[in-house]
Each structure stands twice: as C-alpha cells, then as structure tokens.
mmCIF file of C-alpha atoms and ligand atoms in Angstrom:
data_model
loop_
_atom_site.group_PDB
_atom_site.id
_atom_site.type_symbol
_atom_site.label_atom_id
_atom_site.label_comp_id
_atom_site.label_asym_id
_atom_site.label_seq_id
_atom_site.Cartn_x
_atom_site.Cartn_y
_atom_site.Cartn_z
ATOM 1 C CA MET A 72 82.091 137.654 131.382
ATOM 2 C CA LEU A 73 81.830 140.761 134.117
ATOM 3 C CA ILE A 74 78.341 142.293 133.687
ATOM 4 C CA GLU A 75 79.405 145.755 134.324
ATOM 5 C CA LYS A 76 77.079 147.907 132.797
ATOM 6 C CA VAL A 77 73.273 147.300 131.074
ATOM 7 C CA VAL A 78 71.687 150.254 129.084
ATOM 8 C CA ILE A 79 67.953 149.666 128.152
ATOM 9 C CA ARG A 80 66.881 151.903 125.204
ATOM 10 C CA LYS A 81 62.924 152.491 124.238
ATOM 11 C CA MET A 82 62.860 152.714 121.165
ATOM 12 C CA LYS A 83 60.133 153.948 118.281
ATOM 13 C CA MET A 84 60.587 152.660 114.662
ATOM 14 C CA ASP A 85 57.906 153.650 111.788
ATOM 15 C CA LEU A 86 57.214 150.882 109.680
ATOM 16 C CA LYS A 87 56.983 151.467 105.572
ATOM 17 C CA PHE A 88 53.579 149.778 105.696
ATOM 18 C CA PRO A 89 50.846 149.180 108.281
ATOM 19 C CA PHE A 90 50.645 145.268 109.122
ATOM 20 C CA GLN A 91 47.221 144.201 109.871
ATOM 21 C CA THR A 92 46.718 141.021 111.842
ATOM 22 C CA SER A 93 43.292 139.357 113.122
ATOM 23 C CA PHE A 94 44.378 141.224 116.597
ATOM 24 C CA GLY A 95 44.964 144.646 115.164
ATOM 25 C CA THR A 96 47.040 146.976 112.886
ATOM 26 C CA GLN A 97 50.396 148.391 113.636
ATOM 27 C CA GLN A 98 51.790 151.035 112.014
ATOM 28 C CA GLU A 99 55.163 151.989 114.320
ATOM 29 C CA ARG A 100 57.055 149.487 116.642
ATOM 30 C CA LEU A 101 57.613 150.528 120.216
ATOM 31 C CA PHE A 102 60.321 148.334 121.717
ATOM 32 C CA LEU A 103 63.515 147.860 123.589
ATOM 33 C CA ILE A 104 66.864 147.690 122.788
ATOM 34 C CA THR A 105 69.438 146.169 125.337
ATOM 35 C CA GLU A 106 73.225 146.797 125.296
ATOM 36 C CA ILE A 107 75.518 144.828 128.043
ATOM 37 C CA TYR A 108 78.991 146.093 128.471
ATOM 38 C CA SER A 109 81.827 143.751 129.383
ATOM 39 C CA GLY A 110 85.347 144.739 128.990
ATOM 40 C CA ASN A 111 85.839 146.390 125.623
ATOM 41 C CA HIS A 112 82.348 144.354 124.106
ATOM 42 C CA ILE A 113 78.864 145.253 124.247
ATOM 43 C CA GLY A 114 76.462 142.675 123.636
ATOM 44 C CA TYR A 115 72.940 143.904 121.699
ATOM 45 C CA GLY A 116 69.517 142.359 122.361
ATOM 46 C CA GLU A 117 66.062 143.288 121.351
ATOM 47 C CA CYS A 118 62.873 143.075 123.497
ATOM 48 C CA VAL A 119 60.247 142.167 120.887
ATOM 49 C CA VAL A 120 57.325 143.715 122.894
ATOM 50 C CA SER A 121 54.773 145.953 121.779
ATOM 51 C CA SER A 122 52.759 148.773 123.378
ATOM 52 C CA ASN A 123 49.836 146.477 123.737
ATOM 53 C CA PRO A 124 49.488 143.180 125.064
ATOM 54 C CA TYR A 125 47.588 141.952 122.115
ATOM 55 C CA TYR A 126 49.726 139.177 120.689
ATOM 56 C CA SER A 127 51.188 138.274 124.119
ATOM 57 C CA GLU A 128 50.782 140.012 127.736
ATOM 58 C CA GLU A 129 53.677 141.468 127.705
ATOM 59 C CA THR A 130 53.924 144.981 126.780
ATOM 60 C CA VAL A 131 56.910 148.175 126.815
ATOM 61 C CA SER A 132 55.900 148.905 130.496
ATOM 62 C CA THR A 133 55.890 145.503 132.102
ATOM 63 C CA ALA A 134 59.081 144.403 130.216
ATOM 64 C CA ILE A 135 60.839 147.687 131.751
ATOM 65 C CA ALA A 136 59.542 147.067 135.121
ATOM 66 C CA ILE A 137 60.677 143.312 135.193
ATOM 67 C CA THR A 138 63.819 143.512 133.806
ATOM 68 C CA LYS A 139 64.523 146.695 136.016
ATOM 69 C CA GLU A 140 63.004 144.835 139.295
ATOM 70 C CA PHE A 141 63.913 141.200 138.874
ATOM 71 C CA LEU A 142 66.206 140.497 136.129
ATOM 72 C CA LEU A 143 69.002 143.190 135.960
ATOM 73 C CA PRO A 144 69.675 142.247 139.949
ATOM 74 C CA LEU A 145 70.152 138.936 139.004
ATOM 75 C CA ILE A 146 73.160 139.553 136.303
ATOM 76 C CA LEU A 147 74.656 143.186 136.930
ATOM 77 C CA GLY A 148 78.131 142.781 138.483
ATOM 78 C CA LYS A 149 78.203 138.870 138.448
ATOM 79 C CA ASN A 150 80.347 137.002 136.240
ATOM 80 C CA ILE A 151 78.428 134.945 133.553
ATOM 81 C CA GLN A 152 80.423 132.391 131.806
ATOM 82 C CA HIS A 153 77.947 131.159 129.445
ATOM 83 C CA PRO A 154 74.640 132.660 128.249
ATOM 84 C CA ASP A 155 72.936 129.398 129.054
ATOM 85 C CA GLU A 156 73.429 130.529 132.778
ATOM 86 C CA ALA A 157 70.531 133.222 132.321
ATOM 87 C CA ASN A 158 67.729 130.587 131.375
ATOM 88 C CA LYS A 159 68.594 129.077 135.004
ATOM 89 C CA LEU A 160 68.880 132.339 136.798
ATOM 90 C CA PHE A 161 65.521 133.585 135.446
ATOM 91 C CA SER A 162 63.915 130.237 135.768
ATOM 92 C CA ARG A 163 62.113 131.481 138.995
ATOM 93 C CA ILE A 164 60.394 134.369 137.460
ATOM 94 C CA ARG A 165 57.260 133.120 135.580
ATOM 95 C CA ARG A 166 57.294 134.161 132.145
ATOM 96 C CA ASN A 167 57.906 137.496 131.132
ATOM 97 C CA ASN A 168 59.649 135.812 128.146
ATOM 98 C CA MET A 169 60.274 138.433 125.838
ATOM 99 C CA ALA A 170 61.741 140.803 128.876
ATOM 100 C CA LYS A 171 63.794 137.698 129.613
ATOM 101 C CA SER A 172 65.376 136.870 126.004
ATOM 102 C CA ALA A 173 66.428 140.835 125.524
ATOM 103 C CA ILE A 174 69.192 139.854 128.109
ATOM 104 C CA GLU A 175 69.502 136.791 127.396
ATOM 105 C CA GLY A 176 69.987 137.728 123.800
ATOM 106 C CA ALA A 177 72.311 140.433 124.356
ATOM 107 C CA LEU A 178 74.550 137.693 126.766
ATOM 108 C CA TRP A 179 74.378 135.526 123.587
ATOM 109 C CA ASP A 180 76.043 138.372 121.130
ATOM 110 C CA LEU A 181 78.544 139.553 124.001
ATOM 111 C CA TYR A 182 79.886 135.626 124.564
ATOM 112 C CA ALA A 183 80.278 135.278 120.948
ATOM 113 C CA LYS A 184 82.257 138.374 120.674
ATOM 114 C CA THR A 185 84.233 137.457 123.604
ATOM 115 C CA GLN A 186 85.114 133.809 121.695
ATOM 116 C CA ASP A 187 85.604 135.927 118.753
ATOM 117 C CA LYS A 188 83.237 133.651 116.624
ATOM 118 C CA PRO A 189 79.613 134.433 114.811
ATOM 119 C CA LEU A 190 76.594 133.815 116.684
ATOM 120 C CA ALA A 191 75.300 131.398 114.286
ATOM 121 C CA GLU A 192 78.484 129.196 114.916
ATOM 122 C CA VAL A 193 78.100 129.486 118.622
ATOM 123 C CA VAL A 194 74.682 128.075 118.637
ATOM 124 C CA GLY A 195 75.961 124.900 116.738
ATOM 125 C CA GLY A 196 74.218 126.072 113.467
ATOM 126 C CA LYS A 197 76.068 124.883 109.785
ATOM 127 C CA LYS A 198 74.048 126.673 107.430
ATOM 128 C CA SER A 199 76.236 129.273 105.455
ATOM 129 C CA GLU A 200 72.735 130.953 103.998
ATOM 130 C CA ILE A 201 69.112 130.455 104.780
ATOM 131 C CA ALA A 202 65.766 130.151 102.564
ATOM 132 C CA VAL A 203 63.433 133.141 103.634
ATOM 133 C CA GLY A 204 59.717 133.545 103.744
ATOM 134 C CA VAL A 205 57.411 136.965 104.125
ATOM 135 C CA SER A 206 54.308 137.354 106.195
ATOM 136 C CA ILE A 207 51.533 139.380 104.216
ATOM 137 C CA GLY A 208 49.452 141.444 106.507
ATOM 138 C CA ILE A 209 45.520 141.404 105.802
ATOM 139 C CA GLN A 210 44.792 143.627 102.981
ATOM 140 C CA GLU A 211 41.652 145.588 102.111
ATOM 141 C CA THR A 212 40.784 143.514 99.097
ATOM 142 C CA LYS A 213 41.854 140.479 97.136
ATOM 143 C CA GLU A 214 43.373 142.300 94.258
ATOM 144 C CA ASP A 215 45.443 143.816 96.897
ATOM 145 C CA LEU A 216 46.604 140.138 98.341
ATOM 146 C CA LEU A 217 47.064 139.399 94.664
ATOM 147 C CA ASP A 218 49.726 142.228 94.232
ATOM 148 C CA ARG A 219 50.928 141.886 97.435
ATOM 149 C CA VAL A 220 51.554 137.913 96.614
ATOM 150 C CA GLU A 221 53.123 138.824 93.093
ATOM 151 C CA GLU A 222 55.473 141.308 94.256
ATOM 152 C CA SER A 223 56.572 139.009 97.033
ATOM 153 C CA LEU A 224 57.102 136.403 94.304
ATOM 154 C CA ARG A 225 59.087 138.626 92.158
ATOM 155 C CA GLN A 226 61.621 139.218 95.038
ATOM 156 C CA GLY A 227 62.091 135.852 95.470
ATOM 157 C CA PHE A 228 60.766 134.823 98.981
ATOM 158 C CA LYS A 229 60.398 131.158 99.504
ATOM 159 C CA LYS A 230 57.241 131.057 101.633
ATOM 160 C CA ILE A 231 54.460 133.271 101.450
ATOM 161 C CA LYS A 232 52.391 133.456 104.614
ATOM 162 C CA ILE A 233 48.965 135.120 104.586
ATOM 163 C CA LYS A 234 47.247 136.753 107.542
ATOM 164 C CA ILE A 235 43.481 135.699 107.714
ATOM 165 C CA MET A 236 40.762 136.604 110.033
ATOM 166 C CA PRO A 237 36.967 135.200 109.394
ATOM 167 C CA GLY A 238 35.351 137.019 106.167
ATOM 168 C CA LYS A 239 38.812 137.252 104.976
ATOM 169 C CA ASP A 240 40.216 133.585 104.739
ATOM 170 C CA ILE A 241 39.037 130.714 102.044
ATOM 171 C CA GLU A 242 38.087 133.263 99.565
ATOM 172 C CA TYR A 243 41.549 135.429 99.671
ATOM 173 C CA LEU A 244 43.328 131.940 99.974
ATOM 174 C CA ARG A 245 41.664 130.587 96.862
ATOM 175 C CA SER A 246 42.518 133.573 94.770
ATOM 176 C CA VAL A 247 46.058 133.668 95.815
ATOM 177 C CA ARG A 248 45.913 129.668 94.586
ATOM 178 C CA GLU A 249 43.785 130.120 91.683
ATOM 179 C CA LYS A 250 45.958 132.796 90.223
ATOM 180 C CA PHE A 251 49.759 131.876 91.084
ATOM 181 C CA GLY A 252 49.196 127.838 91.507
ATOM 182 C CA ASP A 253 51.604 125.533 93.072
ATOM 183 C CA ILE A 254 53.298 128.345 95.276
ATOM 184 C CA PRO A 255 54.235 127.427 98.931
ATOM 185 C CA VAL A 256 51.819 129.325 100.778
ATOM 186 C CA MET A 257 50.253 128.973 104.496
ATOM 187 C CA ALA A 258 48.001 131.218 106.267
ATOM 188 C CA ASP A 259 48.134 132.565 110.051
ATOM 189 C CA ALA A 260 45.148 133.240 111.948
ATOM 190 C CA ASN A 261 46.769 134.385 115.194
ATOM 191 C CA SER A 262 43.845 132.695 117.397
ATOM 192 C CA ALA A 263 40.958 134.218 115.441
ATOM 193 C CA TYR A 264 38.798 131.049 115.269
ATOM 194 C CA THR A 265 37.160 128.253 117.119
ATOM 195 C CA LEU A 266 36.081 124.490 116.939
ATOM 196 C CA ASP A 267 32.753 126.291 115.510
ATOM 197 C CA HIS A 268 34.436 126.559 112.126
ATOM 198 C CA ILE A 269 35.710 123.273 111.450
ATOM 199 C CA GLU A 270 33.847 123.090 108.313
ATOM 200 C CA LEU A 271 35.778 125.883 107.190
ATOM 201 C CA PHE A 272 38.898 124.295 108.262
ATOM 202 C CA LYS A 273 37.935 121.338 105.938
ATOM 203 C CA GLU A 274 37.036 123.254 103.075
ATOM 204 C CA ILE A 275 40.691 124.993 103.412
ATOM 205 C CA ASP A 276 42.430 121.721 103.396
ATOM 206 C CA SER A 277 41.307 121.299 99.626
ATOM 207 C CA LEU A 278 43.724 124.471 98.671
ATOM 208 C CA ASN A 279 46.741 122.163 100.006
ATOM 209 C CA LEU A 280 48.406 124.957 102.149
ATOM 210 C CA MET A 281 51.938 124.059 103.638
ATOM 211 C CA MET A 282 50.027 124.724 106.950
ATOM 212 C CA ILE A 283 47.952 126.809 109.166
ATOM 213 C CA GLU A 284 49.263 128.713 111.898
ATOM 214 C CA GLN A 285 47.265 129.185 115.473
ATOM 215 C CA PRO A 286 43.849 128.927 113.869
ATOM 216 C CA LEU A 287 42.406 128.542 117.687
ATOM 217 C CA ALA A 288 42.975 130.019 120.788
ATOM 218 C CA HIS A 289 46.325 131.512 121.797
ATOM 219 C CA ASP A 290 46.478 129.590 124.667
ATOM 220 C CA ASP A 291 45.070 126.083 123.730
ATOM 221 C CA ILE A 292 46.629 122.846 123.034
ATOM 222 C CA ILE A 293 43.412 120.284 123.408
ATOM 223 C CA ASP A 294 41.144 121.931 120.621
ATOM 224 C CA HIS A 295 44.132 122.342 118.385
ATOM 225 C CA ALA A 296 44.245 118.470 118.495
ATOM 226 C CA ILE A 297 41.144 117.684 117.910
ATOM 227 C CA LEU A 298 41.413 119.724 115.049
ATOM 228 C CA GLN A 299 44.520 118.616 113.618
ATOM 229 C CA LYS A 300 42.571 115.060 113.825
ATOM 230 C CA ALA A 301 39.814 116.401 111.759
ATOM 231 C CA ILE A 302 42.186 117.987 108.743
ATOM 232 C CA GLN A 303 45.006 116.916 106.396
ATOM 233 C CA THR A 304 46.383 120.632 106.433
ATOM 234 C CA PRO A 305 49.251 120.763 109.020
ATOM 235 C CA ILE A 306 48.760 122.868 111.922
ATOM 236 C CA CYS A 307 51.703 124.850 113.344
ATOM 237 C CA LEU A 308 51.805 126.506 116.732
ATOM 238 C CA ASP A 309 53.089 129.922 117.473
ATOM 239 C CA GLU A 310 51.052 131.200 120.346
ATOM 240 C CA SER A 311 50.439 128.467 122.504
ATOM 241 C CA ILE A 312 54.234 127.603 122.666
ATOM 242 C CA HIS A 313 56.672 129.413 125.307
ATOM 243 C CA SER A 314 58.677 126.271 126.565
ATOM 244 C CA VAL A 315 60.030 122.927 125.528
ATOM 245 C CA GLU A 316 57.597 121.848 127.851
ATOM 246 C CA ASP A 317 54.854 123.509 126.120
ATOM 247 C CA ALA A 318 56.229 121.926 122.860
ATOM 248 C CA ARG A 319 56.448 118.307 124.262
ATOM 249 C CA LYS A 320 53.106 118.494 125.246
ATOM 250 C CA ALA A 321 51.677 119.695 121.893
ATOM 251 C CA ILE A 322 53.623 116.981 120.460
ATOM 252 C CA GLU A 323 52.357 114.124 122.513
ATOM 253 C CA LEU A 324 48.680 115.430 122.093
ATOM 254 C CA GLY A 325 49.451 115.827 118.545
ATOM 255 C CA SER A 326 48.115 119.275 118.574
ATOM 256 C CA CYS A 327 50.481 120.422 115.437
ATOM 257 C CA LYS A 328 53.003 118.889 113.076
ATOM 258 C CA ILE A 329 55.192 121.859 112.638
ATOM 259 C CA ILE A 330 56.329 124.799 115.213
ATOM 260 C CA ASN A 331 57.121 128.484 114.818
ATOM 261 C CA ILE A 332 59.997 129.284 117.083
ATOM 262 C CA LYS A 333 60.551 132.912 118.501
ATOM 263 C CA ILE A 334 62.999 134.021 120.508
ATOM 264 C CA GLY A 335 61.027 136.083 122.558
ATOM 265 C CA ARG A 336 57.828 134.107 122.919
ATOM 266 C CA VAL A 337 60.082 131.305 124.308
ATOM 267 C CA GLY A 338 62.387 133.213 126.457
ATOM 268 C CA GLY A 339 65.517 133.167 124.810
ATOM 269 C CA ILE A 340 68.021 131.325 122.381
ATOM 270 C CA SER A 341 68.807 128.600 125.063
ATOM 271 C CA GLU A 342 65.200 127.606 125.118
ATOM 272 C CA ALA A 343 64.565 128.145 121.458
ATOM 273 C CA ILE A 344 67.500 125.560 120.896
ATOM 274 C CA LYS A 345 65.884 123.023 123.227
ATOM 275 C CA ILE A 346 62.582 123.516 121.356
ATOM 276 C CA HIS A 347 64.719 123.257 118.263
ATOM 277 C CA ASP A 348 66.287 119.939 119.321
ATOM 278 C CA LEU A 349 63.261 118.575 120.882
ATOM 279 C CA CYS A 350 61.212 118.924 117.716
ATOM 280 C CA GLN A 351 64.154 117.317 115.363
ATOM 281 C CA GLU A 352 64.070 114.048 117.578
ATOM 282 C CA ASN A 353 60.190 114.112 117.011
ATOM 283 C CA ASN A 354 60.109 114.725 113.417
ATOM 284 C CA ILE A 355 58.363 117.980 113.576
ATOM 285 C CA PRO A 356 60.348 120.578 111.304
ATOM 286 C CA VAL A 357 60.659 123.764 112.681
ATOM 287 C CA TRP A 358 60.922 127.468 111.337
ATOM 288 C CA CYS A 359 61.788 131.030 112.840
ATOM 289 C CA GLY A 360 59.048 133.445 113.445
ATOM 290 C CA GLY A 361 59.273 137.050 113.299
ATOM 291 C CA MET A 362 57.841 140.195 115.533
ATOM 292 C CA LEU A 363 58.576 142.662 112.710
ATOM 293 C CA GLU A 364 61.977 142.869 114.315
ATOM 294 C CA SER A 365 64.856 145.730 113.636
ATOM 295 C CA GLY A 366 68.119 144.576 112.651
ATOM 296 C CA ILE A 367 69.040 143.375 115.792
ATOM 297 C CA GLY A 368 66.396 141.241 116.988
ATOM 298 C CA ARG A 369 66.540 139.994 113.126
ATOM 299 C CA ALA A 370 70.154 138.994 113.267
ATOM 300 C CA HIS A 371 69.336 136.898 116.427
ATOM 301 C CA ASN A 372 66.839 135.330 114.442
ATOM 302 C CA ILE A 373 69.091 134.734 111.261
ATOM 303 C CA ALA A 374 71.414 133.101 113.651
ATOM 304 C CA ILE A 375 69.244 130.401 115.156
ATOM 305 C CA THR A 376 68.011 129.873 111.724
ATOM 306 C CA SER A 377 71.674 128.547 111.028
ATOM 307 C CA LEU A 378 70.472 125.194 112.828
ATOM 308 C CA ALA A 379 69.332 121.878 110.884
ATOM 309 C CA ASN A 380 65.826 121.572 111.754
ATOM 310 C CA PHE A 381 64.711 125.070 110.918
ATOM 311 C CA SER A 382 63.933 123.676 107.604
ATOM 312 C CA ILE A 383 61.101 125.615 106.487
ATOM 313 C CA PRO A 384 61.558 129.236 105.605
ATOM 314 C CA GLY A 385 61.022 131.620 108.465
ATOM 315 C CA ASP A 386 59.672 135.518 108.737
ATOM 316 C CA THR A 387 63.187 136.914 108.232
ATOM 317 C CA ALA A 388 62.685 138.929 105.374
ATOM 318 C CA PRO A 389 65.506 141.639 104.738
ATOM 319 C CA SER A 390 65.329 145.039 106.524
ATOM 320 C CA ALA A 391 64.299 147.048 103.863
ATOM 321 C CA ARG A 392 60.794 145.282 103.800
ATOM 322 C CA TYR A 393 59.925 147.131 107.172
ATOM 323 C CA TRP A 394 62.384 150.099 107.195
ATOM 324 C CA VAL A 395 63.515 153.340 105.479
ATOM 325 C CA LYS A 396 66.697 153.035 107.780
ATOM 326 C CA ASP A 397 67.574 149.927 109.996
ATOM 327 C CA ILE A 398 69.932 150.567 112.965
ATOM 328 C CA ILE A 399 72.667 147.864 111.544
ATOM 329 C CA LYS A 400 75.244 147.802 108.865
ATOM 330 C CA PRO A 401 75.065 146.519 106.640
ATOM 331 C CA GLU A 402 71.212 146.063 106.769
ATOM 332 C CA VAL A 403 69.925 142.446 106.303
ATOM 333 C CA THR A 404 69.601 141.890 102.217
ATOM 334 C CA MET A 405 68.607 138.529 100.745
ATOM 335 C CA ASP A 406 69.327 137.763 96.927
ATOM 336 C CA GLU A 407 66.946 136.929 94.334
ATOM 337 C CA LYS A 408 66.926 133.425 94.757
ATOM 338 C CA GLY A 409 65.268 134.237 98.066
ATOM 339 C CA HIS A 410 68.562 133.414 100.437
ATOM 340 C CA ILE A 411 70.270 135.666 103.296
ATOM 341 C CA LYS A 412 73.845 134.716 104.124
ATOM 342 C CA ILE A 413 74.522 133.978 107.392
ATOM 343 C CA PRO A 414 77.182 136.064 108.469
ATOM 344 C CA THR A 415 80.708 135.376 109.237
ATOM 345 C CA THR A 416 81.874 138.221 111.528
ATOM 346 C CA PRO A 417 81.891 137.692 115.791
ATOM 347 C CA GLY A 418 78.510 138.098 117.284
ATOM 348 C CA ILE A 419 75.221 139.100 115.493
ATOM 349 C CA GLY A 420 77.308 139.493 112.966
ATOM 350 C CA TYR A 421 76.266 143.029 111.918
ATOM 351 C CA ASP A 422 77.610 146.465 113.354
ATOM 352 C CA ILE A 423 75.375 148.409 114.850
ATOM 353 C CA ASP A 424 74.854 152.282 113.121
ATOM 354 C CA ARG A 425 74.578 153.998 116.745
ATOM 355 C CA ASN A 426 73.599 157.195 114.988
ATOM 356 C CA THR A 427 70.702 155.543 113.447
ATOM 357 C CA LEU A 428 70.258 153.947 117.236
ATOM 358 C CA ASP A 429 70.418 157.246 118.860
ATOM 359 C CA ASP A 430 67.942 158.773 116.517
ATOM 360 C CA TYR A 431 65.158 156.025 117.004
ATOM 361 C CA THR A 432 65.733 155.990 120.724
ATOM 362 C CA ILE A 433 62.940 157.958 123.033
ATOM 363 C CA GLU A 434 64.243 157.254 126.386
ATOM 364 C CA LYS A 435 67.538 155.735 127.594
ATOM 365 C CA ILE A 436 68.333 154.292 130.991
ATOM 366 C CA GLU A 437 71.421 153.191 132.339
ATOM 367 C CA PHE A 438 72.249 150.612 135.002
ATOM 368 C CA THR A 439 75.447 149.872 136.991
ATOM 369 C CA ASP A 440 75.528 147.638 140.106
ATOM 370 C CA GLU A 441 75.656 150.732 142.288
ATOM 371 C CA SER A 442 72.838 152.510 140.437
ATOM 372 C CA LEU A 443 70.050 149.433 141.042
ATOM 373 C CA SER A 444 71.295 149.116 144.628
ATOM 374 C CA LEU A 445 70.434 153.063 145.009
ATOM 375 C CA SER A 446 67.504 152.981 143.296
ATOM 376 C CA ASN A 447 66.209 149.778 145.346
HETATM 377 O O1 OSB B 160 51.932 136.043 114.332
HETATM 378 O O2 OSB B 160 53.964 135.572 113.525
HETATM 379 C C1 OSB B 160 52.912 136.331 113.935
HETATM 380 C C2 OSB B 160 54.237 140.026 113.465
HETATM 381 C C3 OSB B 160 53.494 140.630 114.689
HETATM 382 C C4 OSB B 160 52.774 139.746 115.742
HETATM 383 C C5 OSB B 160 52.622 138.140 115.289
HETATM 384 C C6 OSB B 160 53.268 138.010 114.098
HETATM 385 C C7 OSB B 160 53.869 138.524 112.998
HETATM 386 C C8 OSB B 160 54.044 137.918 111.579
HETATM 387 C C9 OSB B 160 55.422 138.935 111.227
HETATM 388 O O3 OSB B 160 53.680 137.428 111.300
HETATM 389 C C10 OSB B 160 56.495 138.098 110.780
HETATM 390 C C11 OSB B 160 57.455 139.387 110.589
HETATM 391 O O4 OSB B 160 58.309 139.644 111.460
HETATM 392 O O5 OSB B 160 57.583 139.627 109.135
HETATM 393 MG MG1 MG B 161 51.872 133.969 113.787
#
C-alpha cells in the first residue's frame, strides 16, 4: 500500500446526553478522524482524544502535533505491506497511543479493503455477532439511575456498567441490585479511590458485581494487586494498561482478573490483539471499552470484539445511543437481544456518510509527502 495522502479532520459532535464520570462531564466530543489514501481506497481511523487531558494525557492539540511532526513522516510516501508495521515504525515514539492508533486503525481499514475482506476477518475474528453492554454516566439521583438502568434493560443490553464516584457508589449500586435483582451489572470508578477506601470495597463485595473497573490510580498496578487480594469482586483494569507489557505485569502481580481493551489507549489494533492473546493464554477474559466513539471508531471496536476472548459484552453501544446522526451508513444497530451483527463487507464494513462527515468537520488538514517536506 503506497501511502499517497493523509487527511486529518478535527471533528465536533454533540452527544445526545451529558456523560458524567468521576473526572468530569462531557456534552460534546472533540476528536480527530484520519483518512489515508492509497490507489482507489480510503482507510478511516478515529483518534479518541478529548479536548482535555483528564482521562489520559493526550488531547486534540497534542495528537495533531505528534501526528504531523513524528508519525506522518514515517508513513507518507512509503510502501506499507501490513498494518502491523505501523506498531514497529511508531515504537520509538513514547506513548501518544491515541495519536498512533488513529493512523494504525486507518491502515487496518485500508489493508482490509485492499484484501477485499471485512476487518473482523482480517484481524482473525470468528464471531458473526457480538453481545453489547452499555455504560451509564453518574446520575443526579438514585431514581435517575434506576430509570436509566430500566431503559437499558428494556433495550436489551447484556451488561450494565454504572459509573461511580465517592458519595455516589455503594448506595446507588445497592438500589440497582434491590430493584433489578440478578442482572449483569458492574461499576467503573475511573480512578476515584485509594486504598483508604478498602472497607468500602469489602462492603461492595456483598453486591456480587461482575467486576469493578479501575478503582485506584490511573497509573497503578501495585495497590490494585493489594486490593484484589482483599476483595472477591474481580478488578478490571482500564487506565493502567497501555501495552501488552503492562498487561503481562498486571497479570503477574495479580492486579486484576479482567482487562478492558481500548484500541486508542493501547496504541492500535496490533497491540490490542497481542493483549487479547496474552490474556487468553492466562485465562483473563477481556472486553472492548469505549470512548464515546463516532461510527468509525465504533466499527473498529466491533471488528476486534469478534475475537474469541472478548467474552464479556463491551461498551460498543449502537450509534443512536450517542448521536442524533452518525457519520456512517448504515448506522450501528443492536437487536432486542442485545446483539450487533459483525459487518461482512470489506474494511470497517460501514460506508462513510461524507456529507455528515463534512458537517461535523471543523478543520481539515491535508498532507502529502511533498507538503510535509515543505512545512518541515
Ligand atoms: O472509563 O470506560 C471509560 C468514556 C469516556 C472515557 C472513559 C470511559 C468512557 C466510558 C464510555 O465508559 C463507554 C462508551 O463509549 O459508551
Ligand atoms: Mg473505564
């Protein structure tokens, strides 16, 4: 694949609802879409950054800078045989995983299109449909939370994830257990607690949650190991895992029993597959996390979830949960049993609605081999 041109779009899309986590509230998404041109194909990738560095250190501005100055010179005008090469080409650049994965994801889409195969098949996925979970943000009151959970169960979601923070945790979770009984429910703390809260986690054990996601610091695996030894509820790591090496160390230490894999957080699909495989060898189930993606990032998530060890429903809810209008055609839909069909057409398997893509684009930057050498 000769990489002829790359287009970076700065996007702004309004969410249907404000999404609150322990680190802040989001009402819109500011992120990037990457287009890679080769022959008569375009590969699409999504950079799942935000406008602020509250989930991870990356932002829209840092991703544009790293992409322009360091990532694009490694691929523009080059011939790339397989997207795994990006992982190696980019390995010298520390972190900046979301920036890397936007390009890497576009290369995977491009590669699958040149092979005339669906992305899910190209990554080695065997499923024809996947089970889907939903992530419910922190609500003003317990009653609001119960309404959201009821609605989600009615829609068919196979896993209910509830965001928690100090003051809105055990009582909120208990009210859900009391009202809905034995449903598949879990909590996500986004690093809002410390080992000082160990008694609270022991109490949460009595609620029999499927797991608790990232209870402690975003960069920790030591305290998580201590906590995991003290409680029954499986710990799932999100923020702490950026690579297959991080996953290996967390597994060796006993810091978690489950891992949430986000393509953006780990620097791309190649690394995501390595983590999937390592976890499979160690009997650690994984699931695909979400970053409130547009249809393009969502399609990549759906494709990797077709791998066998993604055995827990992921945060891959359908387009209509987030957007009045998504940028793909058809939009991602879920049946009443909580399943999404894996697309069978080449690449990410959804067409891009170019008019809607343009409507949400607030800035567009084009790069060719020549333009890059001019600006350097
Ligand atoms: O921690 O999983 C998280 C969204 C933004 C940042 C972090 C997280 C989330 C979600 C949303 O939980 C999942 C989704 O895309 O629906
Ligand atoms: Mg999380």
